[in-house]
PDB file of C-alpha atoms in Angstrom:
ATOM      1  CA  MET V  19     -73.871   6.092 -50.576  1.00  0.00           C
ATOM      2  CA  GLY V  20     -70.857   3.862 -50.998  1.00  0.00           C
ATOM      3  CA  TYR V  21     -68.296   4.090 -53.692  1.00  0.00           C
ATOM      4  CA  ALA V  22     -65.926   1.545 -55.172  1.00  0.00           C
ATOM      5  CA  SER V  23     -62.248   2.198 -55.578  1.00  0.00           C
ATOM      6  CA  GLN V  24     -59.291   0.068 -56.536  1.00  0.00           C
ATOM      7  CA  ALA V  25     -56.269  -0.414 -54.312  1.00  0.00           C
ATOM      8  CA  GLY V  26     -53.950  -2.682 -56.264  1.00  0.00           C
ATOM      9  CA  ARG V  27     -56.149  -5.563 -57.335  1.00  0.00           C
ATOM     10  CA  ALA V  28     -58.451  -5.340 -54.332  1.00  0.00           C
ATOM     11  CA  ARG V  29     -61.954  -3.919 -54.366  1.00  0.00           C
ATOM     12  CA  THR V  30     -62.963  -1.406 -51.734  1.00  0.00           C
ATOM     13  CA  SER V  31     -66.591  -0.709 -50.934  1.00  0.00           C
ATOM     14  CA  ALA V  32     -68.267   1.278 -48.138  1.00  0.00           C
ATOM     15  CA  ARG V  33     -71.435  -0.823 -48.347  1.00  0.00           C
ATOM     16  CA  ASN V  34     -69.713  -4.189 -48.362  1.00  0.00           C
ATOM     17  CA  PRO V  35     -66.306  -3.781 -46.723  1.00  0.00           C
ATOM     18  CA  GLN V  36     -63.875  -6.674 -47.166  1.00  0.00           C
ATOM     19  CA  ALA V  37     -60.410  -7.094 -45.762  1.00  0.00           C
ATOM     20  CA  HIS V  38     -57.395  -6.747 -48.017  1.00  0.00           C
ATOM     21  CA  ALA V  39     -54.475  -9.198 -48.041  1.00  0.00           C
ATOM     22  CA  ILE V  40     -51.178  -9.606 -49.866  1.00  0.00           C
ATOM     23  CA  CYS V  41     -50.546 -12.621 -52.101  1.00  0.00           C
ATOM     24  CA  ASP V  42     -47.619 -14.644 -50.705  1.00  0.00           C
ATOM     25  CA  ARG V  43     -46.230 -15.273 -54.217  1.00  0.00           C
ATOM     26  CA  CYS V  44     -46.609 -12.074 -56.279  1.00  0.00           C
ATOM     27  CA  GLY V  45     -46.988  -9.490 -53.501  1.00  0.00           C
ATOM     28  CA  PHE V  46     -50.056  -7.780 -55.011  1.00  0.00           C
ATOM     29  CA  ARG V  47     -52.962  -6.639 -52.844  1.00  0.00           C
ATOM     30  CA  TYR V  48     -56.192  -8.622 -53.208  1.00  0.00           C
ATOM     31  CA  ASN V  49     -59.362  -9.033 -51.208  1.00  0.00           C
ATOM     32  CA  HIS V  50     -58.767 -11.688 -48.611  1.00  0.00           C
ATOM     33  CA  VAL V  51     -61.783 -13.665 -49.829  1.00  0.00           C
ATOM     34  CA  ASP V  52     -60.174 -13.914 -53.298  1.00  0.00           C
ATOM     35  CA  LEU V  53     -57.000 -15.599 -51.983  1.00  0.00           C
ATOM     36  CA  ARG V  54     -56.838 -19.311 -51.340  1.00  0.00           C
ATOM     37  CA  TRP V  55     -54.506 -21.747 -49.666  1.00  0.00           C
ATOM     38  CA  GLN V  56     -51.917 -23.522 -51.799  1.00  0.00           C
ATOM     39  CA  TYR V  57     -51.947 -27.313 -51.459  1.00  0.00           C
ATOM     40  CA  ASP V  58     -49.347 -29.794 -52.688  1.00  0.00           C
ATOM     41  CA  TRP V  59     -48.784 -33.522 -52.525  1.00  0.00           C
ATOM     42  CA  ARG V  60     -46.891 -34.732 -49.474  1.00  0.00           C
ATOM     43  CA  GLY V  61     -46.662 -38.509 -49.568  1.00  0.00           C
ATOM     44  CA  ALA V  62     -50.024 -40.043 -50.372  1.00  0.00           C
ATOM     45  CA  SER V  63     -52.132 -37.052 -49.296  1.00  0.00           C
ATOM     46  CA  MET V  64     -52.562 -33.340 -50.028  1.00  0.00           C
ATOM     47  CA  GLN V  65     -51.134 -30.924 -47.483  1.00  0.00           C
ATOM     48  CA  ASN V  66     -51.602 -27.195 -47.039  1.00  0.00           C
ATOM     49  CA  ILE V  67     -48.185 -25.573 -47.542  1.00  0.00           C
ATOM     50  CA  ARG V  68     -49.428 -22.421 -45.760  1.00  0.00           C
ATOM     51  CA  LEU V  69     -49.182 -20.033 -48.723  1.00  0.00           C
ATOM     52  CA  LEU V  70     -52.163 -17.737 -49.311  1.00  0.00           C
ATOM     53  CA  VAL V  71     -52.130 -17.004 -53.052  1.00  0.00           C
ATOM     54  CA  CYS V  72     -54.210 -15.289 -55.724  1.00  0.00           C
ATOM     55  CA  THR V  73     -55.828 -17.143 -58.632  1.00  0.00           C
ATOM     56  CA  PRO V  74     -53.021 -16.418 -61.167  1.00  0.00           C
ATOM     57  CA  CYS V  75     -50.382 -17.587 -58.671  1.00  0.00           C
ATOM     58  CA  TYR V  76     -52.213 -20.765 -57.633  1.00  0.00           C
ATOM     59  CA  ASP V  77     -50.343 -23.884 -58.785  1.00  0.00           C
ATOM     60  CA  THR V  78     -52.235 -27.045 -59.569  1.00  0.00           C
ATOM     61  CA  PRO V  79     -50.730 -29.760 -57.352  1.00  0.00           C
ATOM     62  CA  GLN V  80     -48.352 -31.968 -59.344  1.00  0.00           C
ATOM     63  CA  SER V  81     -49.503 -35.565 -59.240  1.00  0.00           C
ATOM     64  CA  GLN V  82     -45.954 -36.683 -60.078  1.00  0.00           C
ATOM     65  CA  LEU V  83     -45.025 -35.663 -56.519  1.00  0.00           C
ATOM     66  CA  ARG V  84     -47.628 -38.082 -55.180  1.00  0.00           C
ATOM     67  CA  ALA V  85     -46.230 -41.147 -53.460  1.00  0.00           C
ATOM     68  CA  ILE V  86     -46.750 -44.395 -55.312  1.00  0.00           C
ATOM     69  CA  VAL V  87     -49.074 -46.592 -53.303  1.00  0.00           C
ATOM     70  CA  VAL V  88     -48.205 -50.208 -53.976  1.00  0.00           C
ATOM     71  CA  PRO V  89     -51.178 -52.534 -53.634  1.00  0.00           C
ATOM     72  CA  ALA V  90     -51.074 -55.329 -51.115  1.00  0.00           C
ATOM     73  CA  ASP V  91     -49.740 -58.713 -52.132  1.00  0.00           C
ATOM     74  CA  PRO V  92     -52.401 -61.170 -53.212  1.00  0.00           C
ATOM     75  CA  THR V  93     -53.671 -63.577 -50.612  1.00  0.00           C
ATOM     76  CA  PRO V  94     -51.683 -66.819 -50.819  1.00  0.00           C
ATOM     77  CA  ILE V  95     -53.581 -69.980 -51.620  1.00  0.00           C
ATOM     78  CA  ASN V  96     -54.016 -72.854 -49.189  1.00  0.00           C
ATOM     79  CA  GLN V  97     -52.243 -76.123 -49.926  1.00  0.00           C
ATOM     80  CA  PRO V  98     -50.033 -74.901 -52.789  1.00  0.00           C
ATOM     81  CA  ARG V  99     -48.400 -77.438 -55.066  1.00  0.00           C
ATOM     82  CA  ILE V 100     -45.048 -76.559 -56.569  1.00  0.00           C
ATOM     83  CA  GLN V 101     -43.142 -78.487 -59.196  1.00  0.00           C
ATOM     84  CA  ASP V 102     -40.432 -80.847 -57.983  1.00  0.00           C
ATOM     85  CA  PHE V 103     -37.584 -79.682 -60.200  1.00  0.00           C
ATOM     86  CA  VAL V 104     -35.039 -82.143 -58.755  1.00  0.00           C
ATOM     87  CA  THR V 105     -37.180 -85.136 -59.721  1.00  0.00           C
ATOM     88  CA  ALA V 106     -38.113 -83.599 -63.063  1.00  0.00           C
ATOM     89  CA  SER V 107     -34.490 -82.886 -64.047  1.00  0.00           C
ATOM     90  CA  SER V 108     -32.477 -85.382 -66.031  1.00  0.00           C
ATOM     91  CA  ASN V 109     -28.820 -86.018 -66.636  1.00  0.00           C
ATOM     92  CA  ASN V 110     -29.586 -87.754 -69.935  1.00  0.00           C
ATOM     93  CA  ARG V 111     -29.686 -86.177 -73.344  1.00  0.00           C
ATOM     94  CA  VAL V 112     -32.052 -87.437 -75.999  1.00  0.00           C
ATOM     95  CA  THR V 113     -30.756 -88.356 -79.430  1.00  0.00           C
ATOM     96  CA  SER V 114     -32.371 -89.656 -82.559  1.00  0.00           C
ATOM     97  CA  GLY V 115     -30.732 -90.963 -85.682  1.00  0.00           C
ATOM     98  CA  GLN V 116     -31.460 -92.654 -88.969  1.00  0.00           C
ATOM     99  CA  ASP V 117     -31.428 -96.124 -87.446  1.00  0.00           C
ATOM    100  CA  THR V 118     -33.920 -95.247 -84.666  1.00  0.00           C
ATOM    101  CA  VAL V 119     -37.126 -95.098 -86.722  1.00  0.00           C
ATOM    102  CA  ASN V 120     -40.351 -96.879 -85.936  1.00  0.00           C
ATOM    103  CA  THR V 121     -40.824 -99.237 -88.894  1.00  0.00           C
ATOM    104  CA  VAL V 122     -44.624 -99.064 -88.728  1.00  0.00           C
ATOM    105  CA  THR V 123     -45.111 -95.303 -88.485  1.00  0.00           C
ATOM    106  CA  GLY V 124     -41.809 -94.008 -89.878  1.00  0.00           C
ATOM    107  CA  ILE V 125     -41.488 -91.586 -86.927  1.00  0.00           C
ATOM    108  CA  PRO V 126     -38.009 -91.221 -85.344  1.00  0.00           C
ATOM    109  CA  VAL V 127     -37.825 -92.774 -81.882  1.00  0.00           C
ATOM    110  CA  PRO V 128     -35.708 -90.828 -79.401  1.00  0.00           C
ATOM    111  CA  GLY V 129     -33.104 -92.799 -77.516  1.00  0.00           C
ATOM    112  CA  GLY V 130     -31.353 -91.900 -74.286  1.00  0.00           C
ATOM    113  CA  ASP V 131     -27.636 -91.249 -73.920  1.00  0.00           C
ATOM    114  CA  THR V 132     -26.077 -90.643 -70.506  1.00  0.00           C
ATOM    115  CA  ARG V 133     -23.715 -87.714 -70.521  1.00  0.00           C
ATOM    116  CA  ILE V 134     -20.305 -88.626 -69.165  1.00  0.00           C
ATOM    117  CA  THR V 135     -16.993 -86.873 -68.654  1.00  0.00           C
ATOM    118  CA  GLN V 136     -13.539 -87.950 -69.882  1.00  0.00           C
ATOM    119  CA  ASN V 137     -13.198 -90.112 -66.762  1.00  0.00           C
ATOM    120  CA  ASN V 138     -16.558 -91.858 -67.392  1.00  0.00           C
ATOM    121  CA  ASP V 139     -18.181 -90.032 -64.507  1.00  0.00           C
ATOM    122  CA  THR V 140     -21.807 -89.022 -64.849  1.00  0.00           C
ATOM    123  CA  ARG V 141     -21.838 -85.474 -66.186  1.00  0.00           C
ATOM    124  CA  VAL V 142     -24.078 -83.014 -64.363  1.00  0.00           C
ATOM    125  CA  THR V 143     -26.692 -80.954 -66.192  1.00  0.00           C
ATOM    126  CA  GLN V 144     -26.160 -78.019 -63.892  1.00  0.00           C
ATOM    127  CA  GLN V 145     -22.655 -76.672 -63.634  1.00  0.00           C
ATOM    128  CA  THR V 146     -21.260 -76.551 -60.119  1.00  0.00           C
ATOM    129  CA  GLY V 147     -18.206 -74.324 -60.423  1.00  0.00           C
ATOM    130  CA  GLU V 148     -15.718 -72.955 -62.930  1.00  0.00           C
ATOM    131  CA  PRO V 149     -17.008 -72.606 -66.514  1.00  0.00           C
ATOM    132  CA  PRO V 150     -15.466 -74.655 -69.340  1.00  0.00           C
ATOM    133  CA  ASN V 151     -12.010 -73.460 -70.441  1.00  0.00           C
ATOM    134  CA  GLY V 152     -11.561 -71.722 -67.094  1.00  0.00           C
ATOM    135  CA  LEU V 153      -8.292 -71.822 -65.171  1.00  0.00           C
ATOM    136  CA  ASN V 154      -9.683 -74.098 -62.448  1.00  0.00           C
ATOM    137  CA  GLU V 155     -10.515 -77.548 -63.899  1.00  0.00           C
ATOM    138  CA  LEU V 156     -11.495 -78.911 -60.448  1.00  0.00           C
ATOM    139  CA  PRO V 157     -14.020 -76.296 -59.318  1.00  0.00           C
ATOM    140  CA  GLY V 158     -14.882 -77.765 -55.933  1.00  0.00           C
ATOM    141  CA  THR V 159     -18.253 -78.784 -54.629  1.00  0.00           C
ATOM    142  CA  ASP V 160     -21.502 -76.904 -54.440  1.00  0.00           C
ATOM    143  CA  PRO V 161     -23.474 -77.669 -51.250  1.00  0.00           C
ATOM    144  CA  ASN V 162     -26.661 -76.510 -52.981  1.00  0.00           C
ATOM    145  CA  ALA V 163     -26.233 -78.774 -55.998  1.00  0.00           C
ATOM    146  CA  PRO V 164     -29.049 -81.310 -56.418  1.00  0.00           C
ATOM    147  CA  GLY V 165     -27.683 -84.719 -55.544  1.00  0.00           C
ATOM    148  CA  ASN V 166     -28.806 -88.096 -54.324  1.00  0.00           C
ATOM    149  CA  SER V 167     -27.428 -88.421 -50.794  1.00  0.00           C
ATOM    150  CA  ASP V 168     -24.073 -86.621 -50.618  1.00  0.00           C
ATOM    151  CA  PRO V 169     -24.489 -82.836 -50.757  1.00  0.00           C
ATOM    152  CA  GLY V 170     -21.906 -81.288 -53.017  1.00  0.00           C
ATOM    153  CA  LEU V 171     -21.440 -84.328 -55.275  1.00  0.00           C
ATOM    154  CA  PRO V 172     -24.411 -84.325 -57.640  1.00  0.00           C
ATOM    155  CA  TYR V 173     -25.950 -87.248 -59.473  1.00  0.00           C
ATOM    156  CA  ASN V 174     -24.072 -90.375 -58.333  1.00  0.00           C
ATOM    157  CA  ASN V 175     -20.584 -88.877 -58.703  1.00  0.00           C
ATOM    158  CA  THR V 176     -17.953 -90.115 -56.262  1.00  0.00           C
ATOM    159  CA  ASP V 177     -15.695 -87.108 -56.806  1.00  0.00           C
ATOM    160  CA  VAL V 178     -15.988 -83.596 -58.173  1.00  0.00           C
ATOM    161  CA  PRO V 179     -16.982 -83.680 -61.865  1.00  0.00           C
ATOM    162  CA  GLU V 180     -14.583 -81.967 -64.239  1.00  0.00           C
ATOM    163  CA  THR V 181     -15.766 -79.343 -66.662  1.00  0.00           C
ATOM    164  CA  GLY V 182     -13.874 -80.712 -69.653  1.00  0.00           C
ATOM    165  CA  PRO V 183     -15.378 -81.644 -73.020  1.00  0.00           C
ATOM    166  CA  LEU V 184     -17.972 -84.377 -73.417  1.00  0.00           C
ATOM    167  CA  THR V 185     -16.966 -87.775 -74.810  1.00  0.00           C
TER     168      THR V 185
END
């Protein structure tokens, strides 16, 4: 008749013999069937890190080590329509005053006022160089500035607009 004895934390039985093994983390003896492989996140999948460990030594894989899987970009639409910002932009500012009131409704009527520089050049709505009060009052041209036909001189200007105060 078989007997059961303890060797470390392993069970020994003559009727049902089972192999013993050593836990790779704590070093205690267990039955081999009671040990399991340790897995951990490697990229987007779980990978066996080849440690055979007991139940108390088993670490739950940390999901914070999982790689972030970014979803695919959405499918672009056919025939997209984007806004034409150059046509929609304006170099006029809108003003309203006490004398610009509709006499029938009493609602102020906005009027247009072209922005100009000290030299009576058309002032641009998008700055093309040095900011106001900078050391360079003639900032140069911007080849990406929206203009009519001459790249670098925006909005009907014949020379580089200055960044001085409005008149």
